[in-house]
Amino acid sequence: MPPACRAFAFAETAAVKFRYLASRGSISPHELADELGYFKGLGVELENVGYSGGGPESLFALSSGSVDIGSAATAAVINSISGGNDFVAAYPSNGINKDVKSVFYVLEDSPIKSIAEIAGKTISVNTLGAHLDYTVREALHSIGLPPDAANLVVVPGPQLEQTLRSRQVDIAGLGYWQATFAGALVANGGVRGVFDDTQVLGELAGGFVVLRRDFIAANPDAARSFVEQSARASDWSRQNPDEARKVLANILNKRGENGDLARYWTGFGLREGAHATDRDIEFWVAVLERDGRLAKGKLKAADILYRPGETKTN
């Protein structure tokens, strides 16, 4: 059905509500799309029902039916699907590249200068079992060290800088989605990055926005519009970065957060059209199979990635 016809059809019926959890200091493409008015007339209504401390919490809420949109690191999504959740990776939430990345920071006078020297050190991450956790594991594996050779502790985004400067941790991991906090940390001086996730993982999707398969089956047109307009918002933000930061500042202020931090936002880091490649999934499938966390051959990209118009992706 052409977009204009879809919009008319949706105007005749009630909008489908998509409940989600926000991430402090950041936004997802669908939040930007909503702020830009891209969902109007397309039968999609977003509802923010609180904050998520990280991807695993978001996926648990999705599994329990508390929300309709999840968002998590790719490895966490694969683990969740492998564990029995009938989820679909709708579109990449962020990508990591030369401009958008997760950086592991130390204080300027720290003796830590390489990945080899993070063994035995305490590293703050936003949550366990998600992107920063798996990045540290891969970094250690890359130099032949056990994946659990570093001590990870959970620290919420707003407390990351204070925890590092007070030396409660040796290293602060700031995810690609926490660029606002990372920007403030660097601007305040006295820190340096030891390594980032692109050095370890290459350029790929950092995580995915996730929907339940039964939700897509019940609302196929709304799900398609949700994904299409989220991708449109991602493209708009890349083409209009300064305007996008203004929109982000407005969103943060409305949430009661610090909108001034929006000036440090580096973007979503997504490909044109928020396109996902098989490698985005298969890289982590191979890692999880290697580590014995996923049975070989159990899942492949086609089982996980959303295909518009289909209720079964494989």
PDB file of N, CA and C in Angstrom, residues 3 11 18 31 57 67 70 72 118 136 143 181 183 186 188 195 204 223 231 246 257 261-262 269 282 287 291 308:
ATOM      1  N   PRO A   3       2.442   4.925   0.757  1.00  0.00           N
ATOM      2  CA  PRO A   3       2.454   5.645   2.026  1.00  0.00           C
ATOM      3  C   PRO A   3       1.240   6.537   2.230  1.00  0.00           C
ATOM      4  N   ALA A  11      -5.687   6.770   9.622  1.00  0.00           N
ATOM      5  CA  ALA A  11      -6.493   7.849  10.181  1.00  0.00           C
ATOM      6  C   ALA A  11      -7.883   7.351  10.568  1.00  0.00           C
ATOM      7  N   PHE A  18       3.255   2.045  21.072  1.00  0.00           N
ATOM      8  CA  PHE A  18       4.564   1.424  21.243  1.00  0.00           C
ATOM      9  C   PHE A  18       5.169   1.973  22.541  1.00  0.00           C
ATOM     10  N   GLU A  31      12.685   7.799  18.885  1.00  0.00           N
ATOM     11  CA  GLU A  31      12.338   8.973  19.686  1.00  0.00           C
ATOM     12  C   GLU A  31      12.510  10.251  18.879  1.00  0.00           C
ATOM     13  N   GLU A  57      17.975  -5.184  30.871  1.00  0.00           N
ATOM     14  CA  GLU A  57      16.756  -4.738  31.557  1.00  0.00           C
ATOM     15  C   GLU A  57      15.651  -4.430  30.548  1.00  0.00           C
ATOM     16  N   VAL A  67       6.789  -3.458  28.044  1.00  0.00           N
ATOM     17  CA  VAL A  67       7.032  -2.523  26.946  1.00  0.00           C
ATOM     18  C   VAL A  67       6.855  -3.253  25.630  1.00  0.00           C
ATOM     19  N   GLY A  70      12.167  -2.984  22.735  1.00  0.00           N
ATOM     20  CA  GLY A  70      13.380  -3.206  23.511  1.00  0.00           C
ATOM     21  C   GLY A  70      14.561  -2.614  22.759  1.00  0.00           C
ATOM     22  N   ALA A  72      18.974  -3.196  22.829  1.00  0.00           N
ATOM     23  CA  ALA A  72      20.090  -3.823  23.529  1.00  0.00           C
ATOM     24  C   ALA A  72      21.231  -4.112  22.580  1.00  0.00           C
ATOM     25  N   ILE A 118      44.782  -3.784  31.196  1.00  0.00           N
ATOM     26  CA  ILE A 118      43.494  -3.694  31.869  1.00  0.00           C
ATOM     27  C   ILE A 118      43.212  -4.940  32.702  1.00  0.00           C
ATOM     28  N   VAL A 136      34.887  -5.586  26.330  1.00  0.00           N
ATOM     29  CA  VAL A 136      36.031  -5.892  27.206  1.00  0.00           C
ATOM     30  C   VAL A 136      36.448  -7.348  27.031  1.00  0.00           C
ATOM     31  N   ILE A 143      44.166 -10.501  22.882  1.00  0.00           N
ATOM     32  CA  ILE A 143      45.581 -10.586  23.270  1.00  0.00           C
ATOM     33  C   ILE A 143      45.859 -11.845  24.085  1.00  0.00           C
ATOM     34  N   PHE A 181      27.731  12.092  27.951  1.00  0.00           N
ATOM     35  CA  PHE A 181      28.525  11.996  29.182  1.00  0.00           C
ATOM     36  C   PHE A 181      30.018  11.975  28.870  1.00  0.00           C
ATOM     37  N   GLY A 183      31.497  13.354  26.290  1.00  0.00           N
ATOM     38  CA  GLY A 183      31.912  14.690  25.881  1.00  0.00           C
ATOM     39  C   GLY A 183      32.181  15.587  27.062  1.00  0.00           C
ATOM     40  N   VAL A 186      35.553  14.497  28.821  1.00  0.00           N
ATOM     41  CA  VAL A 186      36.743  14.958  28.101  1.00  0.00           C
ATOM     42  C   VAL A 186      36.897  16.472  28.223  1.00  0.00           C
ATOM     43  N   ASN A 188      36.089  18.345  30.615  1.00  0.00           N
ATOM     44  CA  ASN A 188      36.553  18.716  31.957  1.00  0.00           C
ATOM     45  C   ASN A 188      38.026  18.401  32.178  1.00  0.00           C
ATOM     46  N   PHE A 195      41.436   2.555  24.844  1.00  0.00           N
ATOM     47  CA  PHE A 195      41.030   1.859  23.623  1.00  0.00           C
ATOM     48  C   PHE A 195      39.553   2.115  23.398  1.00  0.00           C
ATOM     49  N   LEU A 204      30.507  -1.883  12.877  1.00  0.00           N
ATOM     50  CA  LEU A 204      29.298  -2.706  12.787  1.00  0.00           C
ATOM     51  C   LEU A 204      28.219  -2.096  13.650  1.00  0.00           C
ATOM     52  N   ALA A 223       4.225  -1.652  12.422  1.00  0.00           N
ATOM     53  CA  ALA A 223       5.619  -2.053  12.624  1.00  0.00           C
ATOM     54  C   ALA A 223       6.479  -1.577  11.461  1.00  0.00           C
ATOM     55  N   ALA A 231      14.289   4.943  10.570  1.00  0.00           N
ATOM     56  CA  ALA A 231      15.417   5.025   9.641  1.00  0.00           C
ATOM     57  C   ALA A 231      15.477   6.402   8.992  1.00  0.00           C
ATOM     58  N   LYS A 246      19.945  20.121  18.626  1.00  0.00           N
ATOM     59  CA  LYS A 246      18.934  21.003  19.220  1.00  0.00           C
ATOM     60  C   LYS A 246      17.699  20.213  19.627  1.00  0.00           C
ATOM     61  N   GLU A 257      16.406  16.197  32.270  1.00  0.00           N
ATOM     62  CA  GLU A 257      17.843  15.971  32.220  1.00  0.00           C
ATOM     63  C   GLU A 257      18.557  17.246  31.768  1.00  0.00           C
ATOM     64  N   LEU A 261      24.110  18.992  27.577  1.00  0.00           N
ATOM     65  CA  LEU A 261      25.001  17.902  27.171  1.00  0.00           C
ATOM     66  C   LEU A 261      24.801  17.502  25.712  1.00  0.00           C
ATOM     67  N   ALA A 262      23.707  17.924  25.111  1.00  0.00           N
ATOM     68  CA  ALA A 262      23.423  17.537  23.728  1.00  0.00           C
ATOM     69  C   ALA A 262      24.508  18.004  22.766  1.00  0.00           C
ATOM     70  N   GLY A 269      25.527   6.953  14.232  1.00  0.00           N
ATOM     71  CA  GLY A 269      26.548   6.111  13.618  1.00  0.00           C
ATOM     72  C   GLY A 269      25.994   5.028  12.714  1.00  0.00           C
ATOM     73  N   GLU A 282      26.189 -11.847  12.541  1.00  0.00           N
ATOM     74  CA  GLU A 282      27.028 -13.050  12.487  1.00  0.00           C
ATOM     75  C   GLU A 282      28.352 -12.896  13.228  1.00  0.00           C
ATOM     76  N   VAL A 287      31.159 -15.232  17.938  1.00  0.00           N
ATOM     77  CA  VAL A 287      31.780 -15.044  19.257  1.00  0.00           C
ATOM     78  C   VAL A 287      31.082 -15.908  20.298  1.00  0.00           C
ATOM     79  N   ASP A 291      32.639 -19.111  22.422  1.00  0.00           N
ATOM     80  CA  ASP A 291      32.695 -19.126  23.883  1.00  0.00           C
ATOM     81  C   ASP A 291      31.779 -20.166  24.507  1.00  0.00           C
ATOM     82  N   PRO A 308      10.424  -6.489   6.475  1.00  0.00           N
ATOM     83  CA  PRO A 308       9.096  -5.877   6.353  1.00  0.00           C
ATOM     84  C   PRO A 308       8.129  -6.757   5.563  1.00  0.00           C
TER      85      PRO A 308
END
